[in-house]
Coordinates of C-alpha atoms and ligand atoms in Angstrom, one line a residue:
X1 CA 78.3 90.7 94.2
X2 CA 81.7 89.5 92.9
X3 CA 81.8 88.5 89.3
X4 CA 84.2 85.6 88.9
X5 CA 85.5 83.9 85.7
X6 CA 83.9 80.6 84.8
X7 CA 86.5 78.5 86.5
X8 CA 87.7 80.2 89.7
X9 CA 90.8 78.7 91.3
X10 CA 90.8 79.1 95.1
X11 CA 94.2 79.2 96.8
X12 CA 95.2 79.0 100.5
X13 CA 98.2 80.4 102.3
X14 CA 99.2 79.6 105.9
X15 CA 101.8 80.7 108.4
X16 CA 105.3 80.4 106.8
X17 CA 108.8 80.3 108.3
X18 CA 111.8 82.3 107.1
X19 CA 112.0 83.1 103.4
X20 CA 115.5 82.9 101.9
X21 CA 117.2 83.2 98.5
X22 CA 117.9 85.2 95.5
X23 CA 115.3 85.6 92.7
X24 CA 114.4 87.7 89.7
X25 CA 110.9 88.9 89.1
X26 CA 109.5 89.0 85.6
X27 CA 109.6 92.1 83.4
X28 CA 107.9 95.4 84.2
X29 CA 104.3 95.4 82.9
X30 CA 104.3 99.1 82.0
X31 CA 107.5 98.9 80.1
X32 CA 106.5 95.6 78.4
X33 CA 103.3 97.2 77.0
X34 CA 105.2 100.2 75.7
X35 CA 108.1 98.2 74.2
X36 CA 105.6 96.2 72.1
X37 CA 103.6 99.3 71.1
X38 CA 106.5 101.5 70.1
X39 CA 108.2 98.6 68.3
X40 CA 105.0 98.2 66.3
X41 CA 105.0 101.9 65.3
X42 CA 108.7 102.0 64.5
X43 CA 110.6 101.4 61.3
X44 CA 112.5 98.2 61.4
X45 CA 113.0 95.6 64.1
X46 CA 112.8 95.8 67.9
X47 CA 114.2 92.9 69.9
X48 CA 112.8 92.7 73.4
X49 CA 114.5 90.7 76.1
X50 CA 112.8 90.1 79.5
X51 CA 109.3 90.9 78.2
X52 CA 106.6 90.1 80.8
X53 CA 104.8 87.1 79.3
X54 CA 101.6 87.6 81.3
X55 CA 98.0 87.6 80.0
X56 CA 97.8 91.4 79.9
X57 CA 100.9 91.7 77.8
X58 CA 99.9 88.8 75.5
X59 CA 96.6 90.6 74.8
X60 CA 98.6 93.7 73.6
X61 CA 100.9 91.5 71.5
X62 CA 97.8 89.8 69.9
X63 CA 96.1 93.2 69.3
X64 CA 99.2 94.5 67.5
X65 CA 99.5 91.4 65.4
X66 CA 95.8 91.9 64.4
X67 CA 96.7 95.4 63.4
X68 CA 99.4 94.2 61.1
X69 CA 102.6 94.5 63.1
X70 CA 104.9 91.5 63.3
X71 CA 105.2 90.2 66.9
X72 CA 106.8 86.9 67.6
X73 CA 108.6 85.0 70.3
X74 CA 112.0 83.6 69.3
X75 CA 114.4 81.8 71.7
X76 CA 112.9 83.6 74.7
X77 CA 113.1 87.1 73.2
X78 CA 110.3 88.9 71.4
X79 CA 110.8 90.4 67.9
X80 CA 108.6 93.2 66.8
X81 CA 108.7 94.1 63.1
X82 CA 107.3 97.6 63.0
X83 CA 104.6 98.8 60.5
X84 CA 106.0 102.4 60.7
X85 CA 103.9 105.4 61.9
X86 CA 100.5 105.3 60.2
X87 CA 101.1 101.8 58.8
X88 CA 98.7 99.7 60.9
X89 CA 95.8 98.0 59.2
X90 CA 92.1 97.3 60.1
X91 CA 91.8 94.2 62.3
X92 CA 89.5 91.5 61.1
X93 CA 88.1 90.7 64.5
X94 CA 87.5 92.5 67.8
X95 CA 90.6 93.4 69.9
X96 CA 90.3 91.7 73.2
X97 CA 92.4 93.3 76.0
X98 CA 91.3 90.8 78.7
X99 CA 91.8 92.4 82.1
X100 CA 94.2 95.1 81.0
X101 CA 93.3 98.8 81.4
X102 CA 96.8 99.8 80.3
X103 CA 96.6 97.7 77.1
X104 CA 93.2 99.0 76.1
X105 CA 93.9 102.7 76.9
X106 CA 97.3 102.9 75.3
X107 CA 96.1 101.1 72.2
X108 CA 93.2 103.6 71.9
X109 CA 95.8 106.3 71.4
X110 CA 97.4 104.6 68.4
X111 CA 94.2 103.3 66.8
X112 CA 92.9 106.9 66.9
X113 CA 95.6 108.0 64.5
X114 CA 95.0 105.3 61.8
X115 CA 92.1 105.4 59.3
X116 CA 90.5 102.1 60.5
X117 CA 87.7 100.7 62.6
X118 CA 88.4 98.5 65.5
X119 CA 86.2 97.0 68.2
X120 CA 87.8 97.1 71.7
X121 CA 86.6 94.6 74.3
X122 CA 87.8 92.9 77.4
X123 CA 86.8 90.8 80.4
X124 CA 84.1 91.4 83.0
X125 CA 86.4 93.7 85.1
X126 CA 87.6 95.8 82.1
X127 CA 84.1 96.3 80.8
X128 CA 83.2 98.1 84.1
X129 CA 86.2 100.5 84.0
X130 CA 86.0 104.1 82.8
X131 CA 87.3 104.7 79.3
X132 CA 86.0 108.3 79.0
X133 CA 89.2 109.6 80.6
X134 CA 91.1 108.5 77.4
X135 CA 88.3 108.9 74.8
X136 CA 87.5 112.5 75.7
X137 CA 90.9 113.9 74.7
X138 CA 91.2 111.5 71.8
X139 CA 87.7 112.6 70.5
X140 CA 89.0 116.2 70.6
X141 CA 91.8 115.1 68.4
X142 CA 89.5 113.5 65.9
X143 CA 88.7 110.0 67.0
X144 CA 85.1 108.8 66.5
X145 CA 83.1 106.3 68.5
X146 CA 80.4 104.4 66.7
X147 CA 78.3 103.9 69.9
X148 CA 77.7 107.6 70.5
X149 CA 77.7 108.7 74.2
X150 CA 79.1 105.4 75.5
X151 CA 82.4 105.1 77.3
X152 CA 82.5 101.5 78.5
X153 CA 83.8 98.5 76.5
X154 CA 82.9 97.0 74.1
X155 CA 83.3 100.1 71.8
X156 CA 83.9 100.5 68.1
X157 CA 86.6 103.1 67.5
X158 CA 87.0 104.9 64.2
X159 CA 90.4 106.4 63.7
X160 CA 91.7 108.9 61.2
X161 CA 94.9 109.9 59.4
X162 CA 94.0 113.5 60.1
X163 CA 94.4 113.8 63.9
X164 CA 94.6 117.3 65.2
X165 CA 97.3 118.0 67.8
X166 CA 96.3 119.5 71.2
X167 CA 97.5 120.5 74.6
X168 CA 95.7 118.5 77.3
X169 CA 95.7 119.1 81.0
X170 CA 95.2 115.8 82.8
X171 CA 92.1 115.9 85.0
X172 CA 93.2 112.8 86.9
X173 CA 96.8 111.8 87.6
X174 CA 97.0 108.9 85.1
X175 CA 100.0 107.7 83.1
X176 CA 97.6 105.7 80.9
X177 CA 95.8 108.9 79.9
X178 CA 99.0 110.8 79.4
X179 CA 100.4 108.0 77.3
X180 CA 97.3 107.6 75.1
X181 CA 97.4 111.3 74.2
X182 CA 101.2 111.3 73.6
X183 CA 100.9 108.2 71.4
X184 CA 98.1 109.8 69.4
X185 CA 100.3 112.9 69.2
X186 CA 102.9 110.8 67.4
X187 CA 100.4 110.4 64.6
X188 CA 99.1 114.0 64.5
X189 CA 100.5 116.8 62.4
X190 CA 102.3 119.2 64.8
X191 CA 103.1 119.3 68.5
X192 CA 100.9 117.5 71.1
X193 CA 101.4 118.3 74.8
X194 CA 100.1 116.9 78.1
X195 CA 100.3 118.9 81.3
X196 CA 100.2 117.0 84.5
X197 CA 100.0 118.6 88.0
X198 CA 101.2 115.4 89.7
X199 CA 104.0 113.4 88.2
X200 CA 102.9 110.0 87.0
X201 CA 105.2 107.2 85.7
X202 CA 107.2 108.5 82.8
X203 CA 108.1 105.3 80.8
X204 CA 106.3 106.5 77.7
X205 CA 108.4 109.7 77.5
X206 CA 111.6 107.9 78.2
X207 CA 111.0 105.2 75.7
X208 CA 109.8 107.6 73.0
X209 CA 113.1 109.5 73.3
X210 CA 115.0 106.1 73.2
X211 CA 113.2 105.3 69.9
X212 CA 114.1 108.7 68.4
X213 CA 110.9 110.7 68.8
X214 CA 111.2 114.5 69.4
X215 CA 109.9 114.5 73.0
X216 CA 110.5 117.1 75.6
X217 CA 109.5 117.9 79.2
X218 CA 109.4 121.3 81.0
X219 CA 108.3 122.6 84.3
X220 CA 105.2 124.9 84.0
X221 CA 103.0 126.7 86.4
X222 CA 101.5 123.9 88.5
X223 CA 103.2 120.9 87.0
X224 CA 105.1 119.5 84.0
X225 CA 104.4 119.8 80.3
X226 CA 105.4 116.8 78.1
X227 CA 105.3 117.4 74.4
X228 CA 105.8 115.3 71.3
X229 CA 106.3 116.3 67.7
X230 CA 104.0 114.2 65.4
X231 CA 104.8 112.4 62.2
X232 CA 108.6 111.9 62.8
X233 CA 110.1 108.5 62.5
X234 CA 110.6 106.0 65.3
X235 CA 113.5 103.6 64.9
X236 CA 113.3 100.0 66.2
X237 CA 115.7 99.5 69.1
X238 CA 116.8 96.6 71.3
X239 CA 114.9 96.8 74.7
X240 CA 115.8 95.0 77.9
X241 CA 112.9 95.1 80.3
X242 CA 113.8 95.4 84.0
X243 CA 112.0 93.5 86.7
X244 CA 108.6 94.9 87.8
X245 CA 108.8 96.7 91.2
X246 CA 105.0 96.2 91.6
X247 CA 105.5 92.4 91.4
X248 CA 108.7 92.6 93.6
X249 CA 106.5 94.4 96.2
X250 CA 104.7 91.1 97.1
X251 CA 107.9 89.2 97.6
X252 CA 109.5 92.1 99.7
X253 CA 106.3 92.3 101.8
X254 CA 106.3 88.5 102.4
X255 CA 110.0 88.7 103.5
X256 CA 109.2 91.6 105.9
X257 CA 106.3 89.6 107.5
X258 CA 107.9 86.2 107.9
X259 CA 110.4 86.1 110.8
X260 CA 114.0 85.4 110.0
X261 CA 113.6 86.2 106.2
X262 CA 116.4 87.6 104.1
X263 CA 115.9 87.8 100.3
X264 CA 117.5 89.5 97.3
X265 CA 115.5 90.4 94.3
X266 CA 117.8 91.2 91.4
X267 CA 117.3 93.7 88.6
X268 CA 114.3 95.6 89.8
X269 CA 113.1 98.9 88.1
X270 CA 113.6 101.7 90.5
X271 CA 112.5 104.7 88.4
X272 CA 111.5 107.3 91.1
X273 CA 108.0 107.6 89.6
X274 CA 107.5 103.9 90.8
X275 CA 109.2 103.7 94.1
X276 CA 106.7 105.3 96.5
X277 CA 106.0 102.0 98.2
X278 CA 109.6 101.4 99.0
X279 CA 110.0 104.9 100.4
X280 CA 106.9 104.3 102.6
X281 CA 108.3 101.0 103.8
X282 CA 111.5 102.7 104.9
X283 CA 109.5 105.2 106.8
X284 CA 107.6 102.3 108.5
X285 CA 111.0 101.0 109.7
X286 CA 111.3 98.1 107.2
X287 CA 114.7 96.6 106.6
X288 CA 115.0 97.1 102.8
X289 CA 117.7 98.5 100.6
X290 CA 118.5 99.1 97.0
X291 CA 122.0 97.8 96.0
X292 CA 124.0 98.1 92.9
X293 CA 122.0 100.9 91.2
X294 CA 122.6 101.1 87.5
X295 CA 121.0 102.3 84.2
X296 CA 119.3 100.0 81.6
X297 CA 118.1 101.6 78.3
X298 CA 117.3 104.9 80.0
X299 CA 115.7 103.3 83.1
X300 CA 117.2 103.0 86.6
X301 CA 117.5 99.5 88.1
X302 CA 118.8 98.0 91.3
X303 CA 118.9 94.8 93.4
X304 CA 116.4 94.9 96.2
X305 CA 117.2 93.3 99.6
X306 CA 114.4 92.8 102.1
X307 CA 114.6 91.3 105.6
X308 CA 112.1 90.5 108.2
X309 CA 111.3 93.2 110.7
X310 CA 108.7 95.1 112.7
X311 CA 106.8 98.0 111.1
X312 CA 105.2 101.1 112.6
X313 CA 102.2 102.9 111.2
X314 CA 102.7 106.1 109.1
X315 CA 100.8 108.7 107.3
X316 CA 101.1 108.3 103.5
X317 CA 100.5 111.6 101.8
X318 CA 98.1 111.9 98.8
X319 CA 101.0 113.4 96.8
X320 CA 102.8 110.0 96.8
X321 CA 99.8 108.1 95.4
X322 CA 100.8 108.2 91.7
X323 CA 104.2 106.7 92.5
X324 CA 102.7 103.7 94.3
X325 CA 99.2 103.5 93.0
X326 CA 99.4 99.7 92.4
X327 CA 101.0 99.0 95.8
X328 CA 98.2 100.1 98.2
X329 CA 96.7 96.7 98.5
X330 CA 99.9 95.1 99.6
X331 CA 100.7 98.1 101.8
X332 CA 97.3 97.8 103.5
X333 CA 98.0 94.1 104.1
X334 CA 101.4 95.0 105.7
X335 CA 99.8 97.8 107.7
X336 CA 97.6 95.2 109.4
X337 CA 100.7 94.0 111.2
X338 CA 102.3 97.4 112.0
X339 CA 102.3 99.1 115.4
X340 CA 99.7 101.8 115.3
X341 CA 97.6 103.3 112.4
X342 CA 98.6 103.7 108.8
X343 CA 96.6 106.5 107.1
X344 CA 96.7 106.5 103.3
X345 CA 95.3 109.7 101.7
X346 CA 94.2 110.4 98.2
X347 CA 93.1 107.0 97.1
X348 CA 90.1 107.9 94.8
X349 CA 91.8 106.2 91.8
X350 CA 91.8 102.9 93.6
X351 CA 88.0 102.7 93.1
X352 CA 88.5 102.3 89.3
X353 CA 91.3 99.8 89.1
X354 CA 90.8 96.1 88.2
X355 CA 88.3 96.2 91.1
X356 CA 87.2 98.8 93.7
X357 CA 90.4 98.2 95.6
X358 CA 89.4 100.4 98.6
X359 CA 86.2 98.3 99.1
X360 CA 88.0 95.0 98.4
X361 CA 90.8 95.7 100.9
X362 CA 88.5 96.9 103.7
X363 CA 86.2 93.9 103.3
X364 CA 89.1 91.4 103.1
X365 CA 91.0 92.9 106.0
X366 CA 87.9 92.9 108.2
X367 CA 87.2 89.3 107.3
X368 CA 90.7 88.4 108.5
X369 CA 90.1 90.2 111.8
X370 CA 92.1 93.3 111.0
X371 CA 90.9 96.9 111.7
X372 CA 90.4 98.8 108.5
X373 CA 88.2 101.7 107.4
X374 CA 87.7 103.7 104.2
X375 CA 86.4 107.2 104.6
X376 CA 86.1 109.3 101.4
X377 CA 89.5 108.8 99.7
X378 CA 91.3 107.8 102.8
X379 CA 92.1 104.3 104.0
X380 CA 93.1 103.7 107.6
X381 CA 94.4 100.4 108.8
X382 CA 95.2 100.0 112.5
X383 CA 97.8 97.3 113.0
X384 CA 98.1 94.5 115.6
X385 CA 100.8 92.1 116.6
X386 CA 98.5 89.2 115.7
X387 CA 96.1 89.1 112.8
X388 CA 93.6 86.3 113.0
X389 CA 93.2 85.3 109.3
X390 CA 91.0 82.2 109.1
X391 CA 88.8 83.7 106.3
X392 CA 87.8 83.4 102.7
X393 CA 88.5 86.6 100.8
X394 CA 86.7 87.8 97.6
X395 CA 89.2 89.0 95.0
X396 CA 86.7 90.5 92.4
X397 CA 88.9 89.5 89.4
X398 CA 91.8 91.5 90.8
X399 CA 95.3 90.0 90.7
X400 CA 96.7 92.4 93.3
X401 CA 93.9 91.7 95.8
X402 CA 94.6 88.0 95.4
X403 CA 98.4 88.3 95.9
X404 CA 98.0 90.7 98.8
X405 CA 95.8 88.3 100.8
X406 CA 98.0 85.3 100.0
X407 CA 100.9 87.3 101.5
X408 CA 98.9 88.3 104.5
X409 CA 98.0 84.6 105.1
X410 CA 101.8 83.8 105.5
X411 CA 101.8 85.7 108.8
X412 CA 98.2 85.4 110.0
X413 CA 97.3 83.0 112.9
X414 CA 94.9 80.9 110.7
X415 CA 95.0 80.1 106.9
X416 CA 93.6 82.6 104.4
X417 CA 91.9 81.4 101.2
X418 CA 91.4 83.7 98.2
X419 CA 88.3 82.8 96.1
X420 CA 90.2 82.9 92.8
X421 CA 94.0 83.0 92.1
X422 CA 93.7 82.6 88.3
X423 CA 93.8 86.4 87.7
X424 CA 97.4 86.5 89.1
X425 CA 98.4 85.3 85.6
X426 CA 97.4 88.8 84.2
X427 CA 100.5 90.4 85.7
X428 CA 102.7 87.8 87.6
X429 CA 102.3 84.2 86.4
X430 CA 105.5 83.2 88.2
X431 CA 104.2 84.4 91.6
X432 CA 103.5 81.0 93.1
X433 CA 106.7 79.4 91.8
X434 CA 108.9 82.3 93.0
X435 CA 107.3 82.2 96.5
X436 CA 107.9 78.5 96.5
X437 CA 111.6 79.1 95.7
X438 CA 111.8 81.5 98.6
X439 CA 110.2 78.9 100.9
X440 CA 106.5 79.7 101.0
X441 CA 104.0 77.3 99.5
X442 CA 100.3 77.7 98.8
X443 CA 97.6 75.1 98.8
X444 CA 95.1 74.7 95.9
X445 CA 93.4 71.6 97.4
X446 CA 94.8 69.4 94.6
X447 CA 96.1 66.0 95.7
X448 CA 99.6 64.9 94.7
Ligands
S3P1 C1 100.0 102.1 84.3 C2 99.5 103.2 84.9 C3 98.7 103.1 86.2 C4 98.8 101.7 86.8 C5 98.7 100.6 85.8 C6 99.8 100.7 84.8 C7 100.7 102.3 83.0 O1 97.4 103.4 85.9 O2 97.7 101.5 87.8 O3 98.8 99.3 86.5 O4 101.4 101.4 82.6 O5 100.7 103.4 82.5 P1 96.9 105.0 85.8 O6 97.9 105.7 85.1 O7 95.6 105.0 85.1 O8 96.8 105.4 87.3

């Protein structure tokens, strides 16, 4: 049964005409978390422009404040006054990460390396998600958990100033796990390494180098080893956060589905560890392109043009999953309109996201009259020229499920209602407003 927040906010989308215009999506969620965290560990001041001001990021900002770092908004920018490596203090109250797995897991890495106790908690969705994948390596480095044998929030973490460095091979392709271990490694005496067999998003490594940490990356048998030297000094730096490609994906998908659309999304992060969705769209025959590629504090950005067009089904290999892990829900919605079957392999990680996204997508697509099936870790969606819609969809406290079905409703024959759109604020509070700017409005049942 779906567990909804106390005040769910249903939202309905219906067939839309051509979307037009130029917009900018808010800052990348992954980079926003990391900019706040590294700023808090640095010496001096980090000024962040374009920070994503969503619930997930505000939870990380509040947690860092509670741990003694200075984090404040000033004239639209965020100023972080670092405590320096090892300088965080014990929080007076539990740290609440809301819906955010990234916030909770990355922060476990830094709490592990400070001699303090901190209670980690979150919302109903986060409390169901596995934390053992981060706690296991951190315990090997010296972290203690008061609730022995438990690995779901709430948990009381007991950090130490004596973390032991290690080399850790990732058992799952997770940038969150890699980042938690590297952040703990910053606080350990010596060199900490993570070996990954599949490349996951590399923003932590890139930003660590930008802040002056001794970080390196090398090809090894069966993957990449990323290493960081502990107990150096990080220096506060200005950070400009590029637009989030995972948020842009919903706007691009809407433009592809609504006949006559032509939109430009400026300033989108196009780091190759994040662009698997766009690569897949091109293979499906979508009319999308990156224009004006350039570099912004060590990250690649571009303007993204998306136009309406027909799609054909493709096979999406498992090896591509880490570079588009958050985009499968919207890809599955698009695949419902493609000619032929889209087969997506290697999706086991989708079961442990903000909801079981495999189950949620199959159930929602079927409710909308589309043909979808999950078998093991493979999702197959067989497209059709017409998708009926005309359904209520359960979002299971998952922002990306909500946005995916609202986009699907823009091209379905009958309106689609999601049971709760409030979770969209965790990653993309501007979603509804930006869709309106482009020409698509949603209906929340409120009277003018
Ligand atoms: C993230 C990594 C991904 C992704 C999440 C953000 C990050 O999770 O799903 O939205 O910022 O490191 P995993 O690395 O656990 O797959």
